[in-house]
């Protein structure tokens, strides 16, 4: 655990590190590849956020650990959302934002990241997220 001297910061750093470690563990990446797990989380969160309406994006963002929430909102332009995209475009955008090579395809990366993220979001909010996604994108959200 990181000790910043401020309990709220210590907690969010710890939660964020656990989330990134879950992504790394799913791929068998060592901690030295933390930049990759961060980039994967960031790419998936940004495309998910941009696909949601402003209200939906804010409701989902409220569930995220404080540090991850900052990453989620970084660069967001609410007036330009939601971005209508089908699943193939969703995956292409994530691949564009994720500059590392991976085993498997981008869909597997999305499932891995969202699977780790699901453990940090309330069941009700996760169900709401699945209910808000169009039919061709709901399949990327783990049940």
Short mmCIF file of N, CA, C and O in Angstrom, two decimals:
data_model
loop_
_atom_site.label_atom_id
_atom_site.label_comp_id
_atom_site.label_asym_id
_atom_site.label_seq_id
_atom_site.Cartn_x
_atom_site.Cartn_y
_atom_site.Cartn_z
N UNK A 1 0.84 -1.18 0.00
CA UNK A 1 0.00 0.00 0.00
C UNK A 1 0.88 1.24 0.00
O UNK A 1 1.89 1.30 0.67
N UNK A 2 0.49 2.24 -0.76
CA UNK A 2 1.20 3.50 -0.83
C UNK A 2 0.78 4.36 0.35
O UNK A 2 -0.38 4.40 0.72
N UNK A 3 1.73 5.06 0.93
CA UNK A 3 1.42 5.93 2.07
C UNK A 3 1.67 7.39 1.67
O UNK A 3 2.80 7.83 1.61
N UNK A 4 0.59 8.09 1.36
CA UNK A 4 0.70 9.50 0.98
C UNK A 4 0.52 10.40 2.19
O UNK A 4 0.79 11.59 2.11
N UNK A 5 0.01 9.83 3.29
CA UNK A 5 -0.28 10.64 4.46
C UNK A 5 -1.70 11.17 4.47
O UNK A 5 -2.13 11.81 5.41
N UNK A 6 -2.45 10.87 3.41
CA UNK A 6 -3.84 11.30 3.32
C UNK A 6 -4.67 10.05 3.00
O UNK A 6 -4.53 9.49 1.91
N UNK A 7 -5.50 9.59 3.94
CA UNK A 7 -6.19 8.31 3.76
C UNK A 7 -6.98 8.16 2.46
O UNK A 7 -6.96 7.09 1.84
N UNK A 8 -7.66 9.19 2.01
CA UNK A 8 -8.45 9.07 0.76
C UNK A 8 -7.53 8.82 -0.43
O UNK A 8 -7.88 8.06 -1.34
N UNK A 9 -6.36 9.45 -0.44
CA UNK A 9 -5.41 9.24 -1.53
C UNK A 9 -4.81 7.83 -1.45
O UNK A 9 -4.67 7.15 -2.46
N UNK A 10 -4.47 7.40 -0.24
CA UNK A 10 -3.91 6.06 -0.07
C UNK A 10 -4.90 5.01 -0.58
O UNK A 10 -4.52 4.06 -1.27
N UNK A 11 -6.17 5.18 -0.23
CA UNK A 11 -7.20 4.23 -0.64
C UNK A 11 -7.37 4.18 -2.15
O UNK A 11 -7.44 3.10 -2.75
N UNK A 12 -7.42 5.34 -2.80
CA UNK A 12 -7.63 5.34 -4.25
C UNK A 12 -6.41 4.81 -5.00
O UNK A 12 -6.56 4.12 -6.00
N UNK A 13 -5.22 5.08 -4.51
CA UNK A 13 -4.02 4.52 -5.14
C UNK A 13 -4.03 3.00 -4.99
O UNK A 13 -3.75 2.27 -5.94
N UNK A 14 -4.40 2.52 -3.80
CA UNK A 14 -4.46 1.08 -3.56
C UNK A 14 -5.51 0.42 -4.46
O UNK A 14 -5.24 -0.61 -5.08
N UNK A 15 -6.70 1.00 -4.56
CA UNK A 15 -7.75 0.44 -5.42
C UNK A 15 -7.32 0.43 -6.88
O UNK A 15 -7.58 -0.53 -7.62
N UNK A 16 -6.68 1.50 -7.32
CA UNK A 16 -6.24 1.59 -8.71
C UNK A 16 -5.16 0.54 -8.99
O UNK A 16 -5.20 -0.14 -10.02
N UNK A 17 -4.22 0.39 -8.07
CA UNK A 17 -3.18 -0.63 -8.24
C UNK A 17 -3.77 -2.03 -8.28
O UNK A 17 -3.33 -2.87 -9.07
N UNK A 18 -4.78 -2.30 -7.46
CA UNK A 18 -5.43 -3.62 -7.48
C UNK A 18 -6.12 -3.86 -8.83
O UNK A 18 -6.04 -4.95 -9.40
N UNK A 19 -6.78 -2.83 -9.35
CA UNK A 19 -7.46 -2.95 -10.65
C UNK A 19 -6.44 -3.23 -11.76
O UNK A 19 -6.63 -4.12 -12.59
N UNK A 20 -5.36 -2.48 -11.77
CA UNK A 20 -4.33 -2.69 -12.79
C UNK A 20 -3.69 -4.07 -12.65
O UNK A 20 -3.42 -4.73 -13.65
N UNK A 21 -3.49 -4.52 -11.42
CA UNK A 21 -2.92 -5.85 -11.20
C UNK A 21 -3.87 -6.94 -11.71
O UNK A 21 -3.42 -7.95 -12.26
N UNK A 22 -5.16 -6.75 -11.56
CA UNK A 22 -6.12 -7.73 -12.07
C UNK A 22 -6.01 -7.86 -13.59
O UNK A 22 -6.10 -8.97 -14.14
N UNK A 23 -5.81 -6.74 -14.27
CA UNK A 23 -5.62 -6.77 -15.73
C UNK A 23 -4.31 -7.49 -16.06
O UNK A 23 -4.26 -8.35 -16.94
N UNK A 24 -3.25 -7.16 -15.33
CA UNK A 24 -1.95 -7.80 -15.56
C UNK A 24 -2.03 -9.30 -15.30
O UNK A 24 -1.50 -10.11 -16.08
N UNK A 25 -2.69 -9.69 -14.22
CA UNK A 25 -2.81 -11.11 -13.89
C UNK A 25 -3.56 -11.87 -14.98
O UNK A 25 -3.20 -13.00 -15.31
N UNK A 26 -4.59 -11.26 -15.52
CA UNK A 26 -5.38 -11.91 -16.58
C UNK A 26 -4.53 -12.19 -17.81
O UNK A 26 -4.75 -13.18 -18.51
N UNK A 27 -3.55 -11.33 -18.08
CA UNK A 27 -2.67 -11.52 -19.23
C UNK A 27 -1.35 -12.20 -18.88
O UNK A 27 -0.56 -12.52 -19.76
N UNK A 28 -1.08 -12.35 -17.59
CA UNK A 28 0.20 -12.91 -17.18
C UNK A 28 1.34 -11.92 -17.31
O UNK A 28 2.50 -12.30 -17.45
N UNK A 29 1.00 -10.63 -17.29
CA UNK A 29 2.02 -9.59 -17.40
C UNK A 29 2.66 -9.36 -16.03
O UNK A 29 1.97 -9.31 -15.02
N UNK A 30 3.98 -9.14 -16.00
CA UNK A 30 4.61 -8.76 -14.74
C UNK A 30 4.29 -7.30 -14.42
O UNK A 30 3.85 -6.54 -15.28
N UNK A 31 4.53 -6.92 -13.17
CA UNK A 31 4.24 -5.54 -12.74
C UNK A 31 5.01 -4.52 -13.59
O UNK A 31 4.57 -3.38 -13.74
N UNK A 32 6.13 -4.95 -14.16
CA UNK A 32 6.93 -4.04 -14.99
C UNK A 32 6.18 -3.60 -16.25
O UNK A 32 6.59 -2.66 -16.93
N UNK A 33 5.07 -4.23 -16.53
CA UNK A 33 4.25 -3.85 -17.69
C UNK A 33 3.06 -3.01 -17.26
O UNK A 33 2.05 -2.95 -17.95
N UNK A 34 3.18 -2.34 -16.13
CA UNK A 34 2.10 -1.51 -15.59
C UNK A 34 1.63 -0.45 -16.58
O UNK A 34 0.45 -0.13 -16.64
N UNK A 35 2.54 0.07 -17.40
CA UNK A 35 2.13 1.07 -18.40
C UNK A 35 1.12 0.48 -19.38
O UNK A 35 0.22 1.17 -19.84
N UNK A 36 1.26 -0.80 -19.67
CA UNK A 36 0.33 -1.45 -20.60
C UNK A 36 -1.04 -1.64 -19.96
O UNK A 36 -2.06 -1.42 -20.61
N UNK A 37 -1.07 -2.06 -18.70
CA UNK A 37 -2.37 -2.24 -18.06
C UNK A 37 -3.06 -0.90 -17.89
O UNK A 37 -4.28 -0.79 -18.07
N UNK A 38 -2.30 0.14 -17.59
CA UNK A 38 -2.86 1.50 -17.50
C UNK A 38 -3.41 1.93 -18.86
O UNK A 38 -4.53 2.44 -18.95
N UNK A 39 -2.64 1.72 -19.91
CA UNK A 39 -3.08 2.13 -21.26
C UNK A 39 -4.33 1.36 -21.68
O UNK A 39 -5.22 1.93 -22.31
N UNK A 40 -4.40 0.09 -21.33
CA UNK A 40 -5.58 -0.71 -21.67
C UNK A 40 -6.81 -0.18 -20.94
O UNK A 40 -7.87 0.02 -21.54
N UNK A 41 -6.68 0.06 -19.64
CA UNK A 41 -7.80 0.59 -18.85
C UNK A 41 -8.24 1.94 -19.39
O UNK A 41 -9.44 2.18 -19.59
N UNK A 42 -7.31 2.80 -19.67
CA UNK A 42 -7.62 4.15 -20.17
C UNK A 42 -8.33 4.10 -21.52
O UNK A 42 -9.34 4.77 -21.73
N UNK A 43 -7.82 3.29 -22.44
CA UNK A 43 -8.41 3.20 -23.78
C UNK A 43 -9.85 2.69 -23.72
O UNK A 43 -10.74 3.24 -24.37
N UNK A 44 -10.07 1.66 -22.93
CA UNK A 44 -11.42 1.09 -22.82
C UNK A 44 -12.36 2.07 -22.15
O UNK A 44 -13.48 2.31 -22.62
N UNK A 45 -11.92 2.67 -21.04
CA UNK A 45 -12.78 3.63 -20.34
C UNK A 45 -13.17 4.81 -21.21
O UNK A 45 -14.32 5.25 -21.19
N UNK A 46 -12.22 5.34 -21.98
CA UNK A 46 -12.52 6.51 -22.80
C UNK A 46 -13.54 6.19 -23.89
O UNK A 46 -14.45 6.99 -24.15
N UNK A 47 -13.41 5.05 -24.53
CA UNK A 47 -14.38 4.71 -25.58
C UNK A 47 -15.74 4.38 -25.00
O UNK A 47 -16.77 4.73 -25.57
N UNK A 48 -15.75 3.73 -23.85
CA UNK A 48 -17.01 3.45 -23.18
C UNK A 48 -17.69 4.76 -22.79
O UNK A 48 -18.88 4.96 -23.06
N UNK A 49 -16.96 5.65 -22.18
CA UNK A 49 -17.48 6.97 -21.77
C UNK A 49 -18.04 7.74 -22.96
O UNK A 49 -19.12 8.31 -22.89
N UNK A 50 -17.30 7.73 -24.06
CA UNK A 50 -17.73 8.50 -25.23
C UNK A 50 -18.97 7.91 -25.89
O UNK A 50 -19.68 8.62 -26.59
N UNK A 51 -19.24 6.63 -25.67
CA UNK A 51 -20.41 6.00 -26.25
C UNK A 51 -21.68 6.28 -25.45
O UNK A 51 -22.78 6.22 -25.95
N UNK A 52 -21.51 6.63 -24.17
CA UNK A 52 -22.64 6.88 -23.28
C UNK A 52 -23.14 8.32 -23.40
O UNK A 52 -22.39 9.21 -23.80
N UNK A 53 -24.40 8.54 -23.02
CA UNK A 53 -24.89 9.92 -22.92
C UNK A 53 -24.18 10.58 -21.73
O UNK A 53 -23.58 9.89 -20.89
N UNK A 54 -24.29 11.88 -21.63
CA UNK A 54 -23.63 12.61 -20.54
C UNK A 54 -24.11 12.09 -19.19
O UNK A 54 -23.31 11.78 -18.30
N UNK A 55 -25.42 11.97 -19.01
CA UNK A 55 -25.95 11.48 -17.73
C UNK A 55 -25.46 10.07 -17.42
O UNK A 55 -25.08 9.77 -16.29
N UNK A 56 -25.47 9.20 -18.40
CA UNK A 56 -25.02 7.83 -18.20
C UNK A 56 -23.53 7.78 -17.86
O UNK A 56 -23.11 7.03 -16.98
N UNK A 57 -22.74 8.60 -18.56
CA UNK A 57 -21.30 8.64 -18.31
C UNK A 57 -21.00 9.12 -16.89
O UNK A 57 -20.12 8.58 -16.22
N UNK A 58 -21.74 10.11 -16.44
CA UNK A 58 -21.53 10.64 -15.09
C UNK A 58 -21.94 9.60 -14.04
O UNK A 58 -21.23 9.40 -13.05
N UNK A 59 -23.06 8.94 -14.24
CA UNK A 59 -23.49 7.91 -13.29
C UNK A 59 -22.46 6.78 -13.19
O UNK A 59 -22.14 6.31 -12.10
N UNK A 60 -21.94 6.36 -14.32
CA UNK A 60 -20.92 5.31 -14.32
C UNK A 60 -19.63 5.83 -13.66
O UNK A 60 -19.04 5.14 -12.83
N UNK A 61 -19.21 7.01 -14.02
CA UNK A 61 -17.98 7.59 -13.47
C UNK A 61 -18.01 7.73 -11.96
O UNK A 61 -16.98 7.60 -11.30
N UNK A 62 -19.19 7.98 -11.40
CA UNK A 62 -19.31 8.13 -9.95
C UNK A 62 -18.95 6.85 -9.21
O UNK A 62 -18.61 6.90 -8.03
N UNK A 63 -19.01 5.72 -9.88
CA UNK A 63 -18.70 4.42 -9.27
C UNK A 63 -17.20 4.11 -9.25
O UNK A 63 -16.77 3.20 -8.55
N UNK A 64 -16.43 4.83 -10.01
CA UNK A 64 -15.02 4.52 -10.16
C UNK A 64 -14.20 5.04 -8.98
O UNK A 64 -14.54 6.09 -8.41
N UNK A 65 -13.11 4.34 -8.64
CA UNK A 65 -12.20 4.90 -7.63
C UNK A 65 -11.72 6.28 -8.08
O UNK A 65 -11.58 6.55 -9.28
N UNK A 66 -11.47 7.16 -7.13
CA UNK A 66 -11.17 8.56 -7.42
C UNK A 66 -10.07 8.72 -8.47
O UNK A 66 -10.21 9.52 -9.40
N UNK A 67 -8.98 8.00 -8.36
CA UNK A 67 -7.88 8.14 -9.31
C UNK A 67 -8.30 7.68 -10.72
O UNK A 67 -8.00 8.33 -11.71
N UNK A 68 -9.02 6.57 -10.79
CA UNK A 68 -9.51 6.06 -12.07
C UNK A 68 -10.54 7.03 -12.65
O UNK A 68 -10.58 7.25 -13.86
N UNK A 69 -11.34 7.63 -11.79
CA UNK A 69 -12.33 8.62 -12.24
C UNK A 69 -11.65 9.79 -12.94
O UNK A 69 -12.14 10.29 -13.96
N UNK A 70 -10.53 10.24 -12.41
CA UNK A 70 -9.79 11.32 -13.06
C UNK A 70 -9.32 10.92 -14.45
O UNK A 70 -9.42 11.69 -15.41
N UNK A 71 -8.83 9.68 -14.58
CA UNK A 71 -8.41 9.16 -15.87
C UNK A 71 -9.60 9.07 -16.83
O UNK A 71 -9.50 9.41 -18.00
N UNK A 72 -10.72 8.64 -16.30
CA UNK A 72 -11.96 8.48 -17.08
C UNK A 72 -12.40 9.81 -17.68
O UNK A 72 -12.77 9.89 -18.85
N UNK A 73 -12.36 10.87 -16.89
CA UNK A 73 -12.84 12.17 -17.36
C UNK A 73 -11.80 12.96 -18.15
O UNK A 73 -12.14 13.94 -18.82
N UNK A 74 -10.55 12.56 -18.10
CA UNK A 74 -9.48 13.28 -18.79
C UNK A 74 -9.80 13.43 -20.28
O UNK A 74 -10.06 12.45 -20.98
N UNK A 75 -9.81 14.65 -20.76
CA UNK A 75 -10.02 14.93 -22.18
C UNK A 75 -11.46 14.81 -22.66
O UNK A 75 -11.72 14.92 -23.86
N UNK A 76 -12.39 14.61 -21.75
CA UNK A 76 -13.79 14.40 -22.14
C UNK A 76 -14.42 15.68 -22.66
O UNK A 76 -14.22 16.75 -22.11
N UNK A 77 -15.18 15.55 -23.73
CA UNK A 77 -15.93 16.66 -24.30
C UNK A 77 -17.41 16.27 -24.28
O UNK A 77 -17.92 15.68 -25.24
N UNK A 78 -18.11 16.58 -23.18
CA UNK A 78 -19.51 16.15 -23.05
C UNK A 78 -20.40 16.61 -24.19
O UNK A 78 -21.33 15.90 -24.57
N UNK A 79 -20.10 17.78 -24.76
CA UNK A 79 -20.95 18.29 -25.84
C UNK A 79 -20.84 17.44 -27.11
O UNK A 79 -21.67 17.55 -28.00
N UNK A 80 -19.84 16.58 -27.18
CA UNK A 80 -19.64 15.74 -28.36
C UNK A 80 -20.05 14.29 -28.13
O UNK A 80 -19.70 13.40 -28.91
N UNK A 81 -20.80 14.04 -27.06
CA UNK A 81 -21.23 12.68 -26.77
C UNK A 81 -22.74 12.59 -26.74
O UNK A 81 -23.41 13.60 -26.51
N UNK A 82 -23.30 11.44 -26.98
CA UNK A 82 -22.61 10.18 -27.24
C UNK A 82 -22.14 10.07 -28.68
O UNK A 82 -22.75 10.63 -29.59
N UNK A 83 -21.05 9.37 -28.86
CA UNK A 83 -20.55 9.06 -30.19
C UNK A 83 -21.20 7.75 -30.61
O UNK A 83 -21.03 6.73 -29.96
N UNK A 84 -21.98 7.80 -31.65
CA UNK A 84 -22.65 6.59 -32.15
C UNK A 84 -21.61 5.76 -32.89
O UNK A 84 -20.98 6.24 -33.83
N UNK A 85 -21.39 4.54 -32.42
CA UNK A 85 -20.44 3.65 -33.08
C UNK A 85 -20.90 2.22 -32.91
O UNK A 85 -21.48 1.87 -31.89
N UNK A 86 -20.63 1.42 -33.90
CA UNK A 86 -20.93 -0.01 -33.83
C UNK A 86 -19.74 -0.72 -33.18
O UNK A 86 -18.70 -0.10 -32.95
N UNK A 87 -19.87 -1.97 -32.91
CA UNK A 87 -18.83 -2.68 -32.15
C UNK A 87 -17.48 -2.67 -32.87
O UNK A 87 -16.44 -2.51 -32.22
N UNK A 88 -17.47 -2.82 -34.17
CA UNK A 88 -16.19 -2.83 -34.89
C UNK A 88 -15.46 -1.49 -34.75
O UNK A 88 -14.24 -1.46 -34.53
N UNK A 89 -16.19 -0.40 -34.84
CA UNK A 89 -15.56 0.92 -34.65
C UNK A 89 -15.09 1.10 -33.21
O UNK A 89 -14.03 1.67 -32.96
N UNK A 90 -15.88 0.62 -32.26
CA UNK A 90 -15.51 0.67 -30.85
C UNK A 90 -14.16 -0.02 -30.65
O UNK A 90 -13.25 0.54 -30.04
N UNK A 91 -14.00 -1.23 -31.20
CA UNK A 91 -12.74 -1.95 -31.08
C UNK A 91 -11.60 -1.25 -31.82
O UNK A 91 -10.47 -1.20 -31.32
N UNK A 92 -11.88 -0.69 -32.98
CA UNK A 92 -10.84 0.03 -33.73
C UNK A 92 -10.34 1.24 -32.95
O UNK A 92 -9.13 1.52 -32.93
N UNK A 93 -11.24 1.97 -32.32
CA UNK A 93 -10.84 3.14 -31.54
C UNK A 93 -9.97 2.74 -30.35
O UNK A 93 -9.00 3.42 -30.02
N UNK A 94 -10.33 1.65 -29.71
CA UNK A 94 -9.54 1.17 -28.57
C UNK A 94 -8.16 0.74 -29.06
O UNK A 94 -7.14 1.09 -28.46
N UNK A 95 -8.12 0.02 -30.14
CA UNK A 95 -6.83 -0.44 -30.68
C UNK A 95 -5.95 0.75 -31.05
O UNK A 95 -4.74 0.74 -30.82
N UNK A 96 -6.55 1.79 -31.59
CA UNK A 96 -5.81 3.01 -31.93
C UNK A 96 -5.20 3.65 -30.68
O UNK A 96 -4.08 4.16 -30.71
N UNK A 97 -5.96 3.63 -29.59
CA UNK A 97 -5.51 4.26 -28.35
C UNK A 97 -4.59 3.38 -27.51
O UNK A 97 -4.00 3.84 -26.54
N UNK A 98 -4.49 2.11 -27.85
CA UNK A 98 -3.65 1.17 -27.11
C UNK A 98 -2.47 0.76 -27.99
O UNK A 98 -2.62 -0.08 -28.88
N UNK A 99 -1.29 1.35 -27.77
CA UNK A 99 -0.17 1.17 -28.70
C UNK A 99 0.66 -0.10 -28.52
O UNK A 99 1.65 -0.28 -29.20
N UNK A 100 0.26 -0.99 -27.63
CA UNK A 100 1.07 -2.18 -27.34
C UNK A 100 0.54 -3.41 -28.07
O UNK A 100 -0.64 -3.50 -28.36
N UNK A 101 1.43 -4.35 -28.31
CA UNK A 101 0.99 -5.62 -28.88
C UNK A 101 0.47 -6.50 -27.74
O UNK A 101 0.93 -6.40 -26.61
N UNK A 102 -0.50 -7.33 -28.07
CA UNK A 102 -1.11 -8.21 -27.07
C UNK A 102 -1.38 -9.57 -27.67
O UNK A 102 -1.47 -9.70 -28.90
N UNK A 103 -1.52 -10.56 -26.81
CA UNK A 103 -1.98 -11.86 -27.26
C UNK A 103 -3.49 -11.76 -27.41
O UNK A 103 -4.16 -11.15 -26.59
N UNK A 104 -4.02 -12.35 -28.46
CA UNK A 104 -5.45 -12.27 -28.69
C UNK A 104 -5.80 -11.01 -29.46
O UNK A 104 -4.93 -10.32 -29.97
N UNK A 105 -7.08 -10.72 -29.50
CA UNK A 105 -7.53 -9.56 -30.25
C UNK A 105 -8.00 -8.44 -29.32
O UNK A 105 -7.97 -8.59 -28.09
N UNK A 106 -8.43 -7.36 -29.90
CA UNK A 106 -8.89 -6.21 -29.12
C UNK A 106 -10.13 -6.55 -28.32
O UNK A 106 -10.30 -6.08 -27.20
N UNK A 107 -10.99 -7.39 -28.87
CA UNK A 107 -12.19 -7.78 -28.14
C UNK A 107 -11.81 -8.49 -26.83
O UNK A 107 -12.42 -8.25 -25.79
N UNK A 108 -10.79 -9.32 -26.88
CA UNK A 108 -10.33 -10.00 -25.67
C UNK A 108 -9.78 -8.98 -24.67
O UNK A 108 -10.02 -9.10 -23.47
N UNK A 109 -9.06 -7.98 -25.15
CA UNK A 109 -8.55 -6.92 -24.28
C UNK A 109 -9.71 -6.20 -23.58
O UNK A 109 -9.66 -5.97 -22.37
N UNK A 110 -10.74 -5.87 -24.34
CA UNK A 110 -11.90 -5.18 -23.77
C UNK A 110 -12.57 -6.04 -22.71
O UNK A 110 -12.88 -5.57 -21.62
N UNK A 111 -12.76 -7.32 -23.01
CA UNK A 111 -13.39 -8.22 -22.05
C UNK A 111 -12.54 -8.34 -20.78
O UNK A 111 -13.08 -8.38 -19.67
N UNK A 112 -11.24 -8.40 -20.94
CA UNK A 112 -10.34 -8.50 -19.78
C UNK A 112 -10.43 -7.26 -18.92
O UNK A 112 -10.58 -7.34 -17.70
N UNK A 113 -10.35 -6.09 -19.53
CA UNK A 113 -10.42 -4.84 -18.78
C UNK A 113 -11.78 -4.68 -18.11
O UNK A 113 -11.86 -4.36 -16.92
N UNK A 114 -12.85 -4.92 -18.85
CA UNK A 114 -14.18 -4.76 -18.26
C UNK A 114 -14.47 -5.82 -17.20
O UNK A 114 -15.16 -5.54 -16.21
N UNK A 115 -13.91 -7.01 -17.37
CA UNK A 115 -14.06 -8.04 -16.34
C UNK A 115 -13.41 -7.61 -15.03
O UNK A 115 -13.98 -7.81 -13.95
N UNK A 116 -12.24 -7.01 -15.12
CA UNK A 116 -11.56 -6.50 -13.91
C UNK A 116 -12.35 -5.33 -13.33
O UNK A 116 -12.55 -5.23 -12.12
N UNK A 117 -12.80 -4.45 -14.18
CA UNK A 117 -13.54 -3.27 -13.74
C UNK A 117 -14.86 -3.64 -13.08
O UNK A 117 -15.28 -3.00 -12.10
N UNK A 118 -15.50 -4.67 -13.57
CA UNK A 118 -16.80 -5.09 -13.05
C UNK A 118 -16.74 -5.39 -11.55
O UNK A 118 -17.69 -5.14 -10.81
N UNK A 119 -15.61 -5.88 -11.08
CA UNK A 119 -15.46 -6.21 -9.66
C UNK A 119 -15.38 -4.97 -8.78
O UNK A 119 -15.42 -5.07 -7.56
N UNK A 120 -15.29 -3.79 -9.38
CA UNK A 120 -15.16 -2.54 -8.63
C UNK A 120 -16.38 -1.64 -8.80
O UNK A 120 -16.38 -0.50 -8.32
N UNK A 121 -17.41 -2.13 -9.48
CA UNK A 121 -18.62 -1.35 -9.76
C UNK A 121 -19.80 -2.10 -9.12
O UNK A 121 -19.85 -3.32 -9.16
N UNK A 122 -20.76 -1.35 -8.60
CA UNK A 122 -21.93 -2.00 -8.00
C UNK A 122 -22.68 -2.81 -9.06
O UNK A 122 -22.68 -2.47 -10.25
N UNK A 123 -23.32 -3.88 -8.62
CA UNK A 123 -24.06 -4.73 -9.54
C UNK A 123 -25.16 -3.96 -10.25
O UNK A 123 -25.40 -4.13 -11.44
N UNK A 124 -25.84 -3.07 -9.51
CA UNK A 124 -26.92 -2.28 -10.11
C UNK A 124 -26.42 -1.36 -11.20
O UNK A 124 -27.04 -1.25 -12.26
N UNK A 125 -25.29 -0.70 -10.97
CA UNK A 125 -24.73 0.20 -11.99
C UNK A 125 -24.25 -0.60 -13.19
O UNK A 125 -24.39 -0.17 -14.33
N UNK A 126 -23.68 -1.79 -12.93
CA UNK A 126 -23.21 -2.63 -14.03
C UNK A 126 -24.39 -3.06 -14.90
O UNK A 126 -24.32 -3.03 -16.12
N UNK A 127 -25.48 -3.44 -14.25
CA UNK A 127 -26.69 -3.82 -15.00
C UNK A 127 -27.23 -2.64 -15.79
O UNK A 127 -27.67 -2.80 -16.94
N UNK A 128 -27.19 -1.44 -15.20
CA UNK A 128 -27.63 -0.23 -15.91
C UNK A 128 -26.76 0.01 -17.14
O UNK A 128 -27.26 0.36 -18.21
N UNK A 129 -25.45 -0.16 -16.98
CA UNK A 129 -24.53 0.03 -18.10
C UNK A 129 -24.87 -0.93 -19.23
O UNK A 129 -24.99 -0.52 -20.39
N UNK A 130 -25.07 -2.18 -18.91
CA UNK A 130 -25.43 -3.17 -19.93
C UNK A 130 -26.76 -2.80 -20.60
O UNK A 130 -26.91 -2.95 -21.81
N UNK A 131 -27.70 -2.29 -19.81
CA UNK A 131 -29.00 -1.93 -20.35
C UNK A 131 -28.97 -0.71 -21.26
O UNK A 131 -29.85 -0.52 -22.09
N UNK A 132 -27.95 0.11 -21.13
CA UNK A 132 -27.85 1.35 -21.93
C UNK A 132 -27.11 1.15 -23.25
O UNK A 132 -27.15 2.02 -24.11
N UNK A 133 -26.41 0.05 -23.37
CA UNK A 133 -25.61 -0.15 -24.57
C UNK A 133 -26.46 -0.70 -25.71
O UNK A 133 -27.38 -1.49 -25.47
N UNK A 134 -26.16 -0.29 -26.94
CA UNK A 134 -26.90 -0.85 -28.09
C UNK A 134 -26.59 -2.34 -28.22
O UNK A 134 -25.58 -2.83 -27.71
N UNK A 135 -27.46 -3.04 -28.92
CA UNK A 135 -27.38 -4.49 -29.02
C UNK A 135 -26.02 -5.01 -29.46
O UNK A 135 -25.53 -5.99 -28.92
N UNK A 136 -25.38 -4.36 -30.42
CA UNK A 136 -24.11 -4.91 -30.91
C UNK A 136 -22.93 -4.60 -29.97
O UNK A 136 -21.86 -5.17 -30.11
N UNK A 137 -23.13 -3.71 -28.99
CA UNK A 137 -22.08 -3.42 -28.02
C UNK A 137 -22.32 -4.07 -26.67
O UNK A 137 -21.38 -4.22 -25.88
N UNK A 138 -23.55 -4.45 -26.39
CA UNK A 138 -23.83 -5.05 -25.08
C UNK A 138 -23.04 -6.35 -24.90
O UNK A 138 -22.69 -6.71 -23.78
N UNK A 139 -22.68 -6.99 -25.99
CA UNK A 139 -21.93 -8.24 -25.90
C UNK A 139 -20.52 -8.03 -25.36
O UNK A 139 -19.89 -8.99 -24.90
N UNK A 140 -19.99 -6.81 -25.43
CA UNK A 140 -18.64 -6.57 -24.90
C UNK A 140 -18.66 -6.34 -23.39
O UNK A 140 -17.61 -6.36 -22.76
N UNK A 141 -19.83 -6.12 -22.82
CA UNK A 141 -19.96 -5.87 -21.39
C UNK A 141 -20.23 -7.20 -20.69
O UNK A 141 -21.28 -7.80 -20.91
N UNK A 142 -19.30 -7.69 -19.87
CA UNK A 142 -19.54 -8.97 -19.18
C UNK A 142 -20.82 -8.94 -18.36
O UNK A 142 -21.17 -7.91 -17.77
N UNK A 143 -21.52 -10.05 -18.34
CA UNK A 143 -22.78 -10.15 -17.57
C UNK A 143 -22.50 -10.38 -16.10
O UNK A 143 -21.49 -10.79 -15.70
#
